[in-house]
Structures are given as C-alpha cells and as structure tokens.
PDB file of C-alpha atoms and ligand atoms in Angstrom:
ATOM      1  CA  UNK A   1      25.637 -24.719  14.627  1.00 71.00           C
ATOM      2  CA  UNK A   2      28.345 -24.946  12.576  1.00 93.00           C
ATOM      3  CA  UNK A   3      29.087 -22.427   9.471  1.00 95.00           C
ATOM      4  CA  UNK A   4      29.250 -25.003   7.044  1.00 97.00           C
ATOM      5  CA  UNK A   5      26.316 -26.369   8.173  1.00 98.00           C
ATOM      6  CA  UNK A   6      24.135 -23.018   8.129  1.00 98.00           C
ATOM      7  CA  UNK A   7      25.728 -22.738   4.447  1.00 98.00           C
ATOM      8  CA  UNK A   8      24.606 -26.091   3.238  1.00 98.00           C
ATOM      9  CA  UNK A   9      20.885 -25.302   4.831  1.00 98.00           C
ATOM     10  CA  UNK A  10      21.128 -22.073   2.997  1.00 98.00           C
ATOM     11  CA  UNK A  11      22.254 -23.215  -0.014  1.00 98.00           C
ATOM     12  CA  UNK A  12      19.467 -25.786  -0.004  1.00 98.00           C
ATOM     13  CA  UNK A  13      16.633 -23.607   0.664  1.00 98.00           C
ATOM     14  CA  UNK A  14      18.186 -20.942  -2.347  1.00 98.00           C
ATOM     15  CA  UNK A  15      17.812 -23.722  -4.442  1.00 98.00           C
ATOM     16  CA  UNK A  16      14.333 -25.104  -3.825  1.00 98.00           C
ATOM     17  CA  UNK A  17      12.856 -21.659  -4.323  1.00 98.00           C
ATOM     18  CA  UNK A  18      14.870 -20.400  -7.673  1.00 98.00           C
ATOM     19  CA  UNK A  19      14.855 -23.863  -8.850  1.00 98.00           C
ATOM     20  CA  UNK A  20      11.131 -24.227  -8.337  1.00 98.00           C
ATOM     21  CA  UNK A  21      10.249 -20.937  -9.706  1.00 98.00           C
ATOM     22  CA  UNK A  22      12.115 -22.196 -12.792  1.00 98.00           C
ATOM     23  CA  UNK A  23      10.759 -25.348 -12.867  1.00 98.00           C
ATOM     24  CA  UNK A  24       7.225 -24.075 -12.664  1.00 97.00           C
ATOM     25  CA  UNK A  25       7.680 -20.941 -15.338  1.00 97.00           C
ATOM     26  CA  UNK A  26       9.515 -23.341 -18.237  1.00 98.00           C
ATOM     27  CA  UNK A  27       7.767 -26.535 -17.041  1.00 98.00           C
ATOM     28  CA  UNK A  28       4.399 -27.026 -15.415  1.00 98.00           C
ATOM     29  CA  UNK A  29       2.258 -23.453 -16.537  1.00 97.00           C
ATOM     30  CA  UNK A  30       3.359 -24.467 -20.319  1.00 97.00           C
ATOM     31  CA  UNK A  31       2.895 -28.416 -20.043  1.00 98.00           C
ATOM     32  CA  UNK A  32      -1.276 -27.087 -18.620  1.00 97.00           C
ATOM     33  CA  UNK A  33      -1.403 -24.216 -21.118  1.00 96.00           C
ATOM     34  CA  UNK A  34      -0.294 -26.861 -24.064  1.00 97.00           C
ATOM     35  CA  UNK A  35      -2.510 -29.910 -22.607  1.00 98.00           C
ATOM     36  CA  UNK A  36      -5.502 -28.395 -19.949  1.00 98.00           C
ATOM     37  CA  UNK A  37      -8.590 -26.617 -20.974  1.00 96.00           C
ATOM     38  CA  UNK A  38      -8.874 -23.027 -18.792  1.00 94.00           C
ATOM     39  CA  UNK A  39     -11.080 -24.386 -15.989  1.00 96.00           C
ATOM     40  CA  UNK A  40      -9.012 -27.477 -15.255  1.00 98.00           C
ATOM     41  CA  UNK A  41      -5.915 -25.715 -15.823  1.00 98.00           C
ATOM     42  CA  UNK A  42      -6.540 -22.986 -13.409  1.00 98.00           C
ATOM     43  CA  UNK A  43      -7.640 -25.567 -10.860  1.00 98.00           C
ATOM     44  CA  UNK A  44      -4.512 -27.315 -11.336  1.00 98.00           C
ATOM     45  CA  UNK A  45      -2.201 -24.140 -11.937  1.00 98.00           C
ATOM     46  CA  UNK A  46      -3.931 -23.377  -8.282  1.00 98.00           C
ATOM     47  CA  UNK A  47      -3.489 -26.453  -6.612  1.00 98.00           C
ATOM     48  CA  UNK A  48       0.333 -26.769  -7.640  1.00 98.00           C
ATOM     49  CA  UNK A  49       0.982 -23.267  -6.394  1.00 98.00           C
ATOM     50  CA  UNK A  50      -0.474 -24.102  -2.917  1.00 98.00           C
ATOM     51  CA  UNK A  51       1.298 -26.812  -2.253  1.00 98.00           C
ATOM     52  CA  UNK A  52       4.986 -25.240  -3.805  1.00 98.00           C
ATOM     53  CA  UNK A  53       4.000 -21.932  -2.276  1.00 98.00           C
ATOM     54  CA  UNK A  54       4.485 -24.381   1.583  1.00 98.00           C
ATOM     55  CA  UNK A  55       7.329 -25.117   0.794  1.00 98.00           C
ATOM     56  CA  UNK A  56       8.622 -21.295  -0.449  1.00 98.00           C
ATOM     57  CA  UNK A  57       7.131 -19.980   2.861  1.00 98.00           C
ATOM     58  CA  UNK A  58       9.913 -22.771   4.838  1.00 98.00           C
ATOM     59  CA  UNK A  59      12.883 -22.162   2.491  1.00 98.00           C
ATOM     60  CA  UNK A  60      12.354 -18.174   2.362  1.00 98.00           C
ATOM     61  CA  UNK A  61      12.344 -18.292   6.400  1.00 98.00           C
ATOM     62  CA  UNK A  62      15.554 -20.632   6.402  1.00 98.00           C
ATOM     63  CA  UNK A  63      17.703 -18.453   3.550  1.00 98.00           C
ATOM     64  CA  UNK A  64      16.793 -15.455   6.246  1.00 98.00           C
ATOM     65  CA  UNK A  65      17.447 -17.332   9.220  1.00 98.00           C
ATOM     66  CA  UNK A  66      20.826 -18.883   8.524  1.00 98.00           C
ATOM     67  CA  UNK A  67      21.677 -15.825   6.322  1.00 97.00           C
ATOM     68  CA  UNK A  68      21.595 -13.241   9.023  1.00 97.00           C
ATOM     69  CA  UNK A  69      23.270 -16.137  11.616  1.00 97.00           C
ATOM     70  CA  UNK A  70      26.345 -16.760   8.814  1.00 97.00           C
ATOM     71  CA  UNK A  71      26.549 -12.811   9.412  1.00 96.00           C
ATOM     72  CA  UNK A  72      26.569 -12.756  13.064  1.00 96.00           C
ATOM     73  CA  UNK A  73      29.193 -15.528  12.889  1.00 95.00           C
ATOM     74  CA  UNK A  74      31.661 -13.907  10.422  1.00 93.00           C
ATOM     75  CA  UNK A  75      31.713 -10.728  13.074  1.00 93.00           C
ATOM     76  CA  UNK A  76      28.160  -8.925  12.121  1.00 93.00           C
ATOM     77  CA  UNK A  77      26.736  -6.987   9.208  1.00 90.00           C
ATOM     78  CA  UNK A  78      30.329  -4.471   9.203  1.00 90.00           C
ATOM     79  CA  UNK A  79      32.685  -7.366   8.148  1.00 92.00           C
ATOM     80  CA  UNK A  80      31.294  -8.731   5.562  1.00 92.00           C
ATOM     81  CA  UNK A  81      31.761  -8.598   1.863  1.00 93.00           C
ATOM     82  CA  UNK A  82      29.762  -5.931  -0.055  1.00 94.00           C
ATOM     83  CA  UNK A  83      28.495  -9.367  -2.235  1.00 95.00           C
ATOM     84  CA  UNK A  84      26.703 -10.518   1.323  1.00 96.00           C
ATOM     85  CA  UNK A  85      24.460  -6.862   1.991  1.00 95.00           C
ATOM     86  CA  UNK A  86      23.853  -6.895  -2.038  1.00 96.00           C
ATOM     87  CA  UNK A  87      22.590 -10.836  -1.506  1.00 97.00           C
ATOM     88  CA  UNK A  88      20.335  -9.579   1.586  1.00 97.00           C
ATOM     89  CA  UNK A  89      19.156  -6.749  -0.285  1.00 97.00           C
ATOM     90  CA  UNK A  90      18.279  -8.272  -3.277  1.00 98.00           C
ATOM     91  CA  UNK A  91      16.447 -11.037  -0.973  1.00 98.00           C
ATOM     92  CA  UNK A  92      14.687  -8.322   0.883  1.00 98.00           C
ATOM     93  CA  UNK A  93      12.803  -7.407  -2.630  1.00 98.00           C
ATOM     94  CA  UNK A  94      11.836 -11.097  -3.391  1.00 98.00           C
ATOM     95  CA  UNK A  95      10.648 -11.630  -0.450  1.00 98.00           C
ATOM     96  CA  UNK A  96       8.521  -8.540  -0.596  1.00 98.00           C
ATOM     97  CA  UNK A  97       7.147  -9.573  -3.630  1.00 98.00           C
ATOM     98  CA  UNK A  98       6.491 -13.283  -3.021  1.00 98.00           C
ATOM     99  CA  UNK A  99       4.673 -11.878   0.236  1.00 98.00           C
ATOM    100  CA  UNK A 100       2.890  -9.494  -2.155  1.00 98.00           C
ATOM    101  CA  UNK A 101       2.201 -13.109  -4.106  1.00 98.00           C
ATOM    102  CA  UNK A 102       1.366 -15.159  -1.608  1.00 98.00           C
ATOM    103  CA  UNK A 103      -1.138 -12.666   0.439  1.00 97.00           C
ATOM    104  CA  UNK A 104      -3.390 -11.089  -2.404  1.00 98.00           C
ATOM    105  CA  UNK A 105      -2.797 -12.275  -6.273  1.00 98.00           C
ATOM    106  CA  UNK A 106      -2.883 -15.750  -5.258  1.00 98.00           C
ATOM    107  CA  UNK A 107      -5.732 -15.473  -2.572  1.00 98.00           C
ATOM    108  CA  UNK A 108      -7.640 -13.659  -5.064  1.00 98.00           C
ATOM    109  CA  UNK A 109      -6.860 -16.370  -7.704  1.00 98.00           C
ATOM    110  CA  UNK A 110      -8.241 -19.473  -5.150  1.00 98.00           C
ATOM    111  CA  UNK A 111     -10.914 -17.461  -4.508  1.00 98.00           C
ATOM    112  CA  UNK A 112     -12.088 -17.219  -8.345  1.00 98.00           C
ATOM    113  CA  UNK A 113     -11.160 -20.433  -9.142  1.00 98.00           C
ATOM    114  CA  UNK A 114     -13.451 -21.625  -6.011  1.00 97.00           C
ATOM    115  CA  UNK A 115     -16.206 -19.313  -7.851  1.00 97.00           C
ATOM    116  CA  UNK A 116     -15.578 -20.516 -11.215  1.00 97.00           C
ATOM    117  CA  UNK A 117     -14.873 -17.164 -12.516  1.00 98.00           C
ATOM    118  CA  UNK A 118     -12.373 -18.001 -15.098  1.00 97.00           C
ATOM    119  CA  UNK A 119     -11.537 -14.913 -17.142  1.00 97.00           C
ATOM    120  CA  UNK A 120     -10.773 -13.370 -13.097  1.00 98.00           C
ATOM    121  CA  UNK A 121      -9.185 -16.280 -12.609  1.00 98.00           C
ATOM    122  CA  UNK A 122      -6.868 -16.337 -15.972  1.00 97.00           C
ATOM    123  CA  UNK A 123      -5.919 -12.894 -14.935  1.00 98.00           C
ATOM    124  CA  UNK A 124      -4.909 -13.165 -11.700  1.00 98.00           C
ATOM    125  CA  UNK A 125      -2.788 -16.491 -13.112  1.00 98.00           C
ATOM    126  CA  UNK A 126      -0.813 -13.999 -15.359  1.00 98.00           C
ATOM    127  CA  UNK A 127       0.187 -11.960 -12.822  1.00 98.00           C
ATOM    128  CA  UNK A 128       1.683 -14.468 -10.694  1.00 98.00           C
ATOM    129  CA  UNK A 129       3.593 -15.522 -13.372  1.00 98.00           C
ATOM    130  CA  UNK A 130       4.687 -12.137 -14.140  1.00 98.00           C
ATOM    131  CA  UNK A 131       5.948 -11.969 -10.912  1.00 98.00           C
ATOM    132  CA  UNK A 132       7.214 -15.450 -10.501  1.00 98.00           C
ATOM    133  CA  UNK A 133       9.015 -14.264 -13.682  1.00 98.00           C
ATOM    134  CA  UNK A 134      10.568 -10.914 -11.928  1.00 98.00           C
ATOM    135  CA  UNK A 135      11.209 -13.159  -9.011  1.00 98.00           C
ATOM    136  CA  UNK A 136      13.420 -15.993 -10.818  1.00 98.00           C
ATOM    137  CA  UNK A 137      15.403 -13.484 -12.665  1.00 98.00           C
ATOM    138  CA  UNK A 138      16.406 -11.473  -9.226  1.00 98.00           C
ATOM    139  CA  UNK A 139      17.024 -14.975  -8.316  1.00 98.00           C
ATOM    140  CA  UNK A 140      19.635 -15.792 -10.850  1.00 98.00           C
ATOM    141  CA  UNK A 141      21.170 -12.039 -10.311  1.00 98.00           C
ATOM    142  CA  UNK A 142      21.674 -13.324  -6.599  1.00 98.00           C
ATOM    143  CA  UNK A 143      23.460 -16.038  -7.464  1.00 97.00           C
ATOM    144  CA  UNK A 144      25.267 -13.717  -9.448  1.00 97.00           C
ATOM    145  CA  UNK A 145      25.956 -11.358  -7.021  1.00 96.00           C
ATOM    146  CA  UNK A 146      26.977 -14.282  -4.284  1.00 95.00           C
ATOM    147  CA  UNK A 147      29.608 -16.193  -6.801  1.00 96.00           C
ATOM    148  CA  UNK A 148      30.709 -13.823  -9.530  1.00 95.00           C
ATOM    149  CA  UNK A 149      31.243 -11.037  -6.516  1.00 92.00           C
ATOM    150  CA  UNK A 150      33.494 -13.198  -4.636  1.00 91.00           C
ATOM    151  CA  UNK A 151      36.176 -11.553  -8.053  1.00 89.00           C
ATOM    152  CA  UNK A 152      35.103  -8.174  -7.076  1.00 79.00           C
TER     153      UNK A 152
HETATM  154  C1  HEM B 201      17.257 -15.943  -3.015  1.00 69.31           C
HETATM  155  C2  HEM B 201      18.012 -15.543  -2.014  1.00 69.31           C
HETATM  156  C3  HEM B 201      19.427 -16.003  -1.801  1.00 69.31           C
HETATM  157  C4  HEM B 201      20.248 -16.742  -2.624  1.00 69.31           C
HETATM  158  C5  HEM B 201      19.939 -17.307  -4.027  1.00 69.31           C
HETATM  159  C6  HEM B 201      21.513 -16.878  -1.947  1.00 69.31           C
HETATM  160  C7  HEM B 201      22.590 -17.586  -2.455  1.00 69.31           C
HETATM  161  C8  HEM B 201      23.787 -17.769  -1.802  1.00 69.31           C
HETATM  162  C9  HEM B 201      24.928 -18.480  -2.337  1.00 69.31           C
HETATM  163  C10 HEM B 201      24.998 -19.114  -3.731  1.00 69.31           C
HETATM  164  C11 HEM B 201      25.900 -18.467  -1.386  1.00 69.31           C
HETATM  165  C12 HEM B 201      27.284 -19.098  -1.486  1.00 69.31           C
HETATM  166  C13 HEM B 201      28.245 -17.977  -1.789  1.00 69.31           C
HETATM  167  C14 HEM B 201      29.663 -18.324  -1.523  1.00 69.31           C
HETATM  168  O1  HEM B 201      29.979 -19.318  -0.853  1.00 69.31           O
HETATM  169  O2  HEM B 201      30.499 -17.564  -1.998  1.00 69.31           O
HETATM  170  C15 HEM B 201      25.381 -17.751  -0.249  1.00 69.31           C
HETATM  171  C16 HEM B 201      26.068 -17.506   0.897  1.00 69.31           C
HETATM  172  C17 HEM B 201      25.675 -16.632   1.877  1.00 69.31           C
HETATM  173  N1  HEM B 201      24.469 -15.933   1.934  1.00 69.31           N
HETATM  174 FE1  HEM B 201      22.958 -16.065   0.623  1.00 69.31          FE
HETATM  175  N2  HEM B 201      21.452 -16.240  -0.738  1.00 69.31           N
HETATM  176  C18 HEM B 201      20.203 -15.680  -0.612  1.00 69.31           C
HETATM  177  C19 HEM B 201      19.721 -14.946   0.464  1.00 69.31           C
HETATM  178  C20 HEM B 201      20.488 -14.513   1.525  1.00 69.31           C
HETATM  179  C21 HEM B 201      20.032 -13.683   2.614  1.00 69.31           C
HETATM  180  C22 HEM B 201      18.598 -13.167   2.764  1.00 69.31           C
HETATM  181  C23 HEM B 201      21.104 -13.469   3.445  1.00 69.31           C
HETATM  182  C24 HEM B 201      21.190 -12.677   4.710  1.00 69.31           C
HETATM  183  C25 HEM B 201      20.208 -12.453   5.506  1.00 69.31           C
HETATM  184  C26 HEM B 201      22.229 -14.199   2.906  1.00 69.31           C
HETATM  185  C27 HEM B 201      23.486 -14.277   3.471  1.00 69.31           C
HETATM  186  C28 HEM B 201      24.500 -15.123   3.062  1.00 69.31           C
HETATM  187  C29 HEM B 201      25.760 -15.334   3.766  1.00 69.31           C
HETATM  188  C30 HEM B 201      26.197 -14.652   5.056  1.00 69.31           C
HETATM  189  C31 HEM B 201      26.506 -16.270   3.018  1.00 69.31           C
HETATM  190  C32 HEM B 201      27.894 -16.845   3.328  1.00 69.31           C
HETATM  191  C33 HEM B 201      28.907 -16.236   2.397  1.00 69.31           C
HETATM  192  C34 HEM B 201      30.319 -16.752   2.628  1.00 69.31           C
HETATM  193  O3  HEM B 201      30.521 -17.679   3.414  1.00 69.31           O
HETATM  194  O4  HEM B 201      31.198 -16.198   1.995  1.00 69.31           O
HETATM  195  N3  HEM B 201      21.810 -14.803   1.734  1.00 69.31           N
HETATM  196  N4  HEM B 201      24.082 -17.331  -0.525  1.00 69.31           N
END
C-alpha cells in the first residue's frame, strides 16, 4: 500500500479518536449533566461510551498499524525523525490508558449502571472523564509533536 495512502488512513483514525474525545468532554457529558437527571444520564453517558469506545478500539489498532508500516517504509525505526519515536511514544501511553479505560473503569461503570448503583456509578463516570481528559490533552501534544517538530 502506498505511503500516502497509509498516511491518509492514519490521519483519519488520529482524528476520530482526539476529535471524539473532544467532542464528548466539551459536548455530550455537559449537554446530560445540564439536561439528564443522574440515573438517565449515566445510562446514556454509558451507552454513548460503548458505542464510541468500538470505534476507538478500530482507529487505535489502525494509527498502530499504519504507523509502524509508514516506519518500515521510510527504512525502519533508525531513519526516522526524532518527531516519529516521540509520536509512538506518546501513543504508547494513550493507549495504555484507554486500555486501562476500556478494561476496568468502564466495565465497572456498566456494571453499576446495570445494578442501579448510582453514586458507584457517578464515580466511576468521573474517572473516565478524568482520563478521557489526560487522554485528549496527550492527544493535542501529539499533534504537536508530529507538525510543530517537523521545525525542529
Ligand atoms: C494519537 C496518536 C497519533 C496521532 C494524533 C498522530 C498524528 C500524526 C500526524 C498529524 C501525522 C502527520 C505528520 C506529518 O505529515 O508531518 C502523523 C504521521 C505519522 N505518524 Fe502518527 N500519530 C499518532 C500515532 C502514531 C503511532 C502510534 C505511530 C507509530 C507506530 C505513528 C507514526 C507516524 C508516522 C511514521 C508518520 C509519517 C510521518 C511523515 O511522513 O513524515 N503515529 N501522525
């Protein structure tokens, strides 16, 4: 496959995952904290971080996968710009954490929502978005690092 190609994939999947963590930390959690009462907002908080949180688990495997094959095609991890290991490494710690996300706060939030425990519930809600936060702002410091790098 062509570079170009791999770069538009990748540039597509960066998007859809800073872009949605953006959209859902300015946008949807205030629009249900300003409109939903706690039960109905956690169920829908819940429910729109399912079905984003597909679509993460594709774009997080694509940004690795055509990351690491740009690399292989510019002539492997020793020729490339310092701005390209600092994008990687960066990416490494987000993904960590949206794993960390993905596999226990947000389990543990479905599974008190399903019980109706709310105050667990509420809890477990703020710490995804603590770490969505975390997340978004690595995020922006990869773009960052990709584009303001290339002066460096
Ligand atoms: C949230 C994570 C990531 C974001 C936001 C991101 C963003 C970007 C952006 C904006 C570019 C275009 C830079 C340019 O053309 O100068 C780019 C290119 C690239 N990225 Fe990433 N990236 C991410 C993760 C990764 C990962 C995990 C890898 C490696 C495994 C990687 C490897 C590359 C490579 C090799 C290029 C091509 C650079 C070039 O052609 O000069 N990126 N990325």
């Amino acid at each position: 496959m062509s570079y170009v190609i791999l770069l538009f994939i990748h540039l597509l999947a960066a998007a859809f995952w800073v872009g949605g963590m953006a959209t859902l930390h300015f946008a949807v959690r205030p629009a249900a904290v300003a409109t939903l009462e706690p039960p109905l907002r956690l169920r829908t908080m819940a429910a729109a971080l399912r079905r984003f949180f597909v679509g993460v688990d594709a774009a997080v495997t694509l940004l690795f996968a055509t990351g690491v094959a740009m690399i292989l095609l510019a002539g492997g991890f020793r020729a490339v710009h310092w701005r390209i290991e600092a994008m990687m490494g960066i990416a490494l710690v987000m993904a960590g954490i949206y794993v960390y996300i993905r596999a226990s706060v947000f389990r543990a939030l479905r599974r008190a929502v399903e019980e109706s425990a709310w105050p667990v519930a509420a809890g477990r809600l703020d710490m995804v978005r603590k770490l969505v936060s975390l997340n978004l702002a690595l995020g922006v410091a990869v773009f960052g690092v990709a584009i303001l790098g290339r002066a460096a």
